[in-house]
């Protein structure tokens, strides 16, 4: 809860301070409280943060994993979160739920606001999550930065079916040549059934010549156009 929630319950700032001193409320951090004895839930905490950070959503590899496109998850997989503005995840959240946050400018201003974001059908009161088509480009955009190339390629191989209409819109409005090229070239190399449609949709966004990137592990990623 934040002070706005507490005020709706008729609790003033002074009363909240008293409740903290008496042990009825626990102050998690600046402007964040919980009832003593409660356990914070991941999804409810993400919804709470979504009220503070514009466009906060579960993104990239995590969004794909939540929708069945990754196996053998670590016990405490680091959550990949993205949003529309620079922000720092509060310590109380990171202590309980390992996570990293980024605000990449992956898509241009022509993409409708929040396109490709939705709650999961099984969690209608949960946080916003990137649909697989958007999550795929988010993950590919992090290759060589926060995402290992081999892992990304392995995850992508499991994405056998996509909604091409949605992916086409995302490709057409993607600012990052690397993400677009990886999507198209790897789809072709992996023999994914939507590869040809992706190349057609990405026409004009692939750039020219070879794309070469030195990765953190010392390897070099080379992509033809």
Short mmCIF file of C-alpha atoms in Angstrom, two decimals:
data_model
loop_
_atom_site.label_atom_id
_atom_site.label_comp_id
_atom_site.label_asym_id
_atom_site.label_seq_id
_atom_site.Cartn_x
_atom_site.Cartn_y
_atom_site.Cartn_z
CA UNK A 1 0.00 0.00 0.00
CA UNK A 2 1.03 3.62 -0.43
CA UNK A 3 -0.28 6.68 1.37
CA UNK A 4 -3.03 7.06 -1.20
CA UNK A 5 -4.32 3.59 -0.33
CA UNK A 6 -4.10 4.32 3.39
CA UNK A 7 -5.99 7.61 3.02
CA UNK A 8 -8.79 5.77 1.25
CA UNK A 9 -9.00 3.63 4.38
CA UNK A 10 -9.16 6.81 6.46
CA UNK A 11 -5.56 6.58 7.67
CA UNK A 12 -3.66 9.87 7.80
CA UNK A 13 0.11 10.25 7.56
CA UNK A 14 0.32 10.79 11.31
CA UNK A 15 -1.80 7.71 11.97
CA UNK A 16 0.32 5.65 9.57
CA UNK A 17 3.44 6.69 11.49
CA UNK A 18 1.76 5.61 14.73
CA UNK A 19 0.72 2.27 13.25
CA UNK A 20 4.32 1.67 12.15
CA UNK A 21 5.60 2.44 15.64
CA UNK A 22 3.02 0.12 17.18
CA UNK A 23 3.95 -2.69 14.79
CA UNK A 24 0.60 -2.88 13.02
CA UNK A 25 2.13 -1.63 9.75
CA UNK A 26 5.57 -2.29 8.30
CA UNK A 27 7.25 0.48 6.31
CA UNK A 28 8.89 -1.21 3.32
CA UNK A 29 10.48 1.93 1.97
CA UNK A 30 9.56 5.43 1.01
CA UNK A 31 5.80 5.52 0.45
CA UNK A 32 5.30 1.76 0.68
CA UNK A 33 3.71 -0.18 3.52
CA UNK A 34 2.41 -3.65 4.28
CA UNK A 35 0.45 -5.18 7.13
CA UNK A 36 2.62 -6.82 9.75
CA UNK A 37 2.67 -10.58 9.27
CA UNK A 38 1.69 -10.44 5.58
CA UNK A 39 3.82 -11.95 2.82
CA UNK A 40 4.37 -9.91 -0.32
CA UNK A 41 3.29 -11.58 -3.55
CA UNK A 42 5.33 -11.11 -6.70
CA UNK A 43 2.43 -10.26 -8.99
CA UNK A 44 0.69 -7.94 -6.53
CA UNK A 45 3.99 -6.15 -5.95
CA UNK A 46 4.45 -5.72 -9.71
CA UNK A 47 0.95 -4.27 -10.02
CA UNK A 48 1.79 -1.86 -7.19
CA UNK A 49 5.01 -0.77 -8.94
CA UNK A 50 3.07 -0.43 -12.19
CA UNK A 51 1.22 2.47 -10.57
CA UNK A 52 4.55 4.21 -9.98
CA UNK A 53 6.57 3.41 -13.11
CA UNK A 54 4.95 4.33 -16.47
CA UNK A 55 4.51 1.35 -18.75
CA UNK A 56 6.06 -1.15 -16.34
CA UNK A 57 5.67 -4.67 -17.68
CA UNK A 58 7.21 -8.12 -17.60
CA UNK A 59 9.36 -8.25 -20.71
CA UNK A 60 11.74 -10.23 -22.88
CA UNK A 61 12.96 -13.61 -21.70
CA UNK A 62 10.77 -13.56 -18.58
CA UNK A 63 7.60 -12.80 -20.55
CA UNK A 64 8.40 -15.66 -22.94
CA UNK A 65 9.07 -18.02 -20.04
CA UNK A 66 5.79 -17.12 -18.36
CA UNK A 67 4.03 -18.07 -21.59
CA UNK A 68 5.73 -21.42 -22.00
CA UNK A 69 8.67 -20.62 -24.28
CA UNK A 70 11.50 -21.49 -21.91
CA UNK A 71 12.26 -24.59 -19.94
CA UNK A 72 14.49 -25.34 -16.94
CA UNK A 73 13.95 -22.01 -15.20
CA UNK A 74 16.24 -21.23 -12.30
CA UNK A 75 14.62 -21.38 -8.87
CA UNK A 76 14.80 -17.59 -8.60
CA UNK A 77 14.97 -16.42 -12.18
CA UNK A 78 15.90 -12.75 -12.48
CA UNK A 79 12.80 -10.92 -13.66
CA UNK A 80 13.23 -8.89 -16.84
CA UNK A 81 11.16 -5.73 -16.46
CA UNK A 82 10.84 -2.81 -18.84
CA UNK A 83 9.01 0.49 -18.84
CA UNK A 84 8.70 3.85 -20.53
CA UNK A 85 10.88 5.92 -18.20
CA UNK A 86 14.09 5.62 -16.27
CA UNK A 87 13.45 4.26 -12.81
CA UNK A 88 15.08 2.35 -9.98
CA UNK A 89 13.32 -0.66 -8.55
CA UNK A 90 12.92 -0.21 -4.79
CA UNK A 91 15.13 -2.25 -2.52
CA UNK A 92 12.22 -3.98 -0.77
CA UNK A 93 11.15 -5.41 -4.14
CA UNK A 94 14.62 -6.50 -5.31
CA UNK A 95 15.36 -8.15 -1.96
CA UNK A 96 12.36 -10.44 -2.39
CA UNK A 97 12.23 -10.79 -6.16
CA UNK A 98 15.56 -10.65 -8.08
CA UNK A 99 14.90 -8.34 -11.01
CA UNK A 100 16.43 -5.87 -13.42
CA UNK A 101 14.72 -2.93 -15.06
CA UNK A 102 15.40 -1.10 -18.32
CA UNK A 103 13.68 1.55 -20.38
CA UNK A 104 14.97 0.87 -23.90
CA UNK A 105 13.77 2.95 -26.83
CA UNK A 106 13.00 -0.16 -28.84
CA UNK A 107 9.97 1.04 -30.78
CA UNK A 108 9.22 4.33 -32.50
CA UNK A 109 6.45 6.79 -31.73
CA UNK A 110 4.18 5.31 -34.43
CA UNK A 111 3.59 2.17 -32.38
CA UNK A 112 0.31 2.54 -30.47
CA UNK A 113 0.82 3.07 -26.74
CA UNK A 114 1.12 -0.23 -24.87
CA UNK A 115 0.82 -2.25 -28.09
CA UNK A 116 1.62 -5.90 -27.39
CA UNK A 117 1.06 -5.68 -23.63
CA UNK A 118 -1.67 -7.59 -21.81
CA UNK A 119 -2.41 -9.39 -18.58
CA UNK A 120 -2.15 -13.14 -18.71
CA UNK A 121 -5.53 -14.93 -19.04
CA UNK A 122 -4.78 -16.98 -15.93
CA UNK A 123 -3.94 -13.84 -13.92
CA UNK A 124 -6.45 -11.14 -14.89
CA UNK A 125 -5.54 -9.06 -11.83
CA UNK A 126 -1.82 -9.50 -12.44
CA UNK A 127 0.83 -7.29 -14.05
CA UNK A 128 1.10 -6.33 -17.69
CA UNK A 129 3.15 -8.83 -19.70
CA UNK A 130 4.54 -8.59 -23.22
CA UNK A 131 2.81 -10.89 -25.67
CA UNK A 132 5.24 -13.41 -27.23
CA UNK A 133 5.77 -11.36 -30.40
CA UNK A 134 6.84 -8.27 -28.45
CA UNK A 135 8.75 -10.26 -25.85
CA UNK A 136 10.77 -11.89 -28.64
CA UNK A 137 12.00 -8.54 -29.98
CA UNK A 138 12.66 -7.29 -26.45
CA UNK A 139 14.83 -10.33 -25.76
CA UNK A 140 16.69 -10.01 -29.08
CA UNK A 141 17.30 -6.34 -28.39
CA UNK A 142 19.26 -7.36 -25.27
CA UNK A 143 21.50 -9.90 -27.02
CA UNK A 144 25.11 -9.00 -26.33
CA UNK A 145 24.10 -6.72 -23.47
CA UNK A 146 22.06 -8.54 -20.80
CA UNK A 147 21.18 -11.61 -22.85
CA UNK A 148 23.46 -14.42 -24.01
CA UNK A 149 23.13 -15.06 -27.74
CA UNK A 150 23.09 -18.87 -27.48
CA UNK A 151 20.32 -18.84 -24.91
CA UNK A 152 18.26 -16.36 -26.90
CA UNK A 153 18.59 -18.46 -30.04
CA UNK A 154 17.56 -21.58 -28.12
CA UNK A 155 14.48 -19.86 -26.73
CA UNK A 156 13.59 -18.46 -30.13
CA UNK A 157 13.72 -21.94 -31.65
CA UNK A 158 10.72 -22.87 -29.47
CA UNK A 159 8.64 -19.99 -30.84
CA UNK A 160 7.19 -22.01 -33.69
CA UNK A 161 3.95 -20.09 -34.00
CA UNK A 162 3.42 -16.33 -33.87
CA UNK A 163 0.57 -14.00 -34.67
CA UNK A 164 2.07 -12.55 -37.81
CA UNK A 165 -0.18 -9.50 -37.84
CA UNK A 166 1.13 -8.41 -34.43
CA UNK A 167 4.74 -9.29 -35.24
CA UNK A 168 4.57 -7.35 -38.51
CA UNK A 169 3.44 -4.19 -36.69
CA UNK A 170 6.24 -4.57 -34.16
CA UNK A 171 8.89 -5.18 -36.82
CA UNK A 172 7.76 -2.19 -38.87
CA UNK A 173 8.04 0.06 -35.80
CA UNK A 174 11.21 -1.39 -34.27
CA UNK A 175 14.06 1.13 -34.04
CA UNK A 176 16.78 -1.45 -33.37
CA UNK A 177 18.33 -2.99 -36.46
CA UNK A 178 19.99 -5.67 -34.34
CA UNK A 179 16.66 -6.94 -33.00
CA UNK A 180 15.04 -6.92 -36.44
CA UNK A 181 17.97 -8.73 -38.08
CA UNK A 182 18.20 -11.34 -35.35
CA UNK A 183 14.48 -11.99 -35.64
CA UNK A 184 14.57 -12.43 -39.40
CA UNK A 185 17.96 -14.15 -39.85
CA UNK A 186 17.62 -16.56 -36.95
CA UNK A 187 14.05 -17.42 -37.96
CA UNK A 188 15.38 -18.37 -41.40
CA UNK A 189 18.34 -20.33 -40.01
CA UNK A 190 16.11 -22.18 -37.54
CA UNK A 191 13.54 -22.97 -40.22
CA UNK A 192 10.68 -21.33 -38.33
CA UNK A 193 7.44 -21.40 -40.33
CA UNK A 194 6.97 -17.63 -40.11
CA UNK A 195 10.46 -16.69 -41.33
CA UNK A 196 9.47 -15.62 -44.86
CA UNK A 197 6.59 -13.48 -43.59
CA UNK A 198 8.92 -11.84 -41.06
CA UNK A 199 11.43 -10.90 -43.77
CA UNK A 200 8.65 -9.40 -45.86
CA UNK A 201 7.31 -7.43 -42.90
CA UNK A 202 10.81 -6.17 -42.02
CA UNK A 203 11.52 -4.84 -45.51
CA UNK A 204 13.27 -1.50 -45.17
CA UNK A 205 14.18 -2.12 -41.51
CA UNK A 206 17.06 -4.54 -41.94
CA UNK A 207 19.70 -2.02 -42.92
CA UNK A 208 22.45 -2.88 -45.37
CA UNK A 209 25.69 -4.83 -45.14
CA UNK A 210 26.81 -7.11 -42.37
CA UNK A 211 26.12 -6.41 -38.69
CA UNK A 212 29.05 -7.32 -36.46
CA UNK A 213 28.97 -7.23 -32.67
CA UNK A 214 31.62 -8.25 -30.15
CA UNK A 215 29.81 -9.96 -27.26
CA UNK A 216 30.69 -9.96 -23.58
CA UNK A 217 31.86 -13.57 -23.67
CA UNK A 218 34.50 -12.64 -26.27
CA UNK A 219 32.66 -14.16 -29.24
CA UNK A 220 31.61 -12.21 -32.31
CA UNK A 221 28.08 -12.18 -33.70
CA UNK A 222 27.89 -11.64 -37.45
CA UNK A 223 24.58 -11.18 -39.24
CA UNK A 224 24.10 -10.70 -42.94
CA UNK A 225 21.20 -8.54 -44.13
#
